[in-house]
């Protein structure tokens, strides 16, 4: 709209608002325009995340992949962050992403449900969905190995540790006691808590400090009741931590210790 489109009216907010403005306000936006704007936002969101990655994470993932070439790595998130869209950094190291906002189990009010979570049972659906995704990918991996084996006639199944007779070890890594540790452990996962050193600038653990020392981000909208509820869930999850790391460089060793039963 040009400014003079309604300049001949004394007050464009009154009932004599020009027809052109009413028509513009009520007209629907093209779906293609919406999708284009959203795609642009999502690309920049992930590019921005790539610019702010912890510097050690790439080398840690490379080491994990080298030591366990048949590992399947997935992301479980409560938002839209998807490492598989971070094409300049994390994408080569991840096999899938499962989001709380995915339309799983007929859920339609994801943010409300996440805010109202009061126990591990409410968190289990996303971890079970992630594990089912892993099973599907692992089966595909085994089938591809059988094909490669039949072509090469090597006499092996082509997979180190992925045979049907080898126990699957599921390890979940995260920085949130209640959601990452409590939720995944209740579904059978081994857990590694990222309790990082102060120089990382990690904020998750600061939100539930005792004695009025809690530090919440400015955008936090949780009520006192919700914070108290999360604190109780955190306390309950403490006993479910299998390994705790203070540096990301410690991740490969922590994984190895879990696999070895240390």
Steps between C-alpha positions, in 0.01 A plus 500: 500500500619850423458753785264712294266210440296621792628859537170653394331357811527674836531182708573167328402307814138616493218341305597691187824303462567468127374186335849427370636471856217274608552279197877482568452416869249224434670338202682175563875467455611259233614166642809515280594835656457361851710195417770712339527732801501207744769317301718812500455538875576133566816505285636807679405354838718198432782698341504719810521191720794378292682826566461447876588132540729397782840467326573146627175339387610421144820327609308307768247376245776409256671293768176322592433417134855372450494283811147369431452506120157334518358733762166665423479852638167680535386828651201533734385858540212697651509758218588549136879467528602226259871413462427338166425848367838628621662402173832675567569333835285235672302344214764239402501355851124452555268236360162636611324762712189458715322816619245552776308698239474204263147375454546185703236312693231740378637788708391849401594723798871440533609814685216473751573133562871559547429772754264272689730199515511374859664161466704269278191329361408822318844513339521141386317531168777699330774265619303195393444663160872571472586140590255369241670723243834353602368144461384580148837649404689213663296247303579684178866503599496123554326435169753713313781313673354167386492625142860618523598167654339299222679709239841486664457143632708605799340255740398771748188707543689824436399657832714522810265463792173530308414132467173359628681323785665817634324701770396850401632775725301822496680803643325834539707817545351826623523792741156478662459271799121471485443477125824351365598269785166422663303458179748286310610287798138409571494348149815296552778732382840542660558869567779756484430836661674804351581681824742735326764726647421867554688620191241332278235744619250219564179632658281191550642402837484858635121515483445276800762610752400496864457794738374759256814475288321370190583685178224494239531648150309821431267317261397241760122491561480201735292548812637431849294181505648381170853576619440312825361207304806492274728520802331191646542317168868600491556364849332171408716466187832541681520127573444423131823670384748238378780739406554872551741704286627853552670533158375387160840343434409248772203361303681224304657359818169516688333303220776241504470459877126437471556243225763326709282509810747715694 
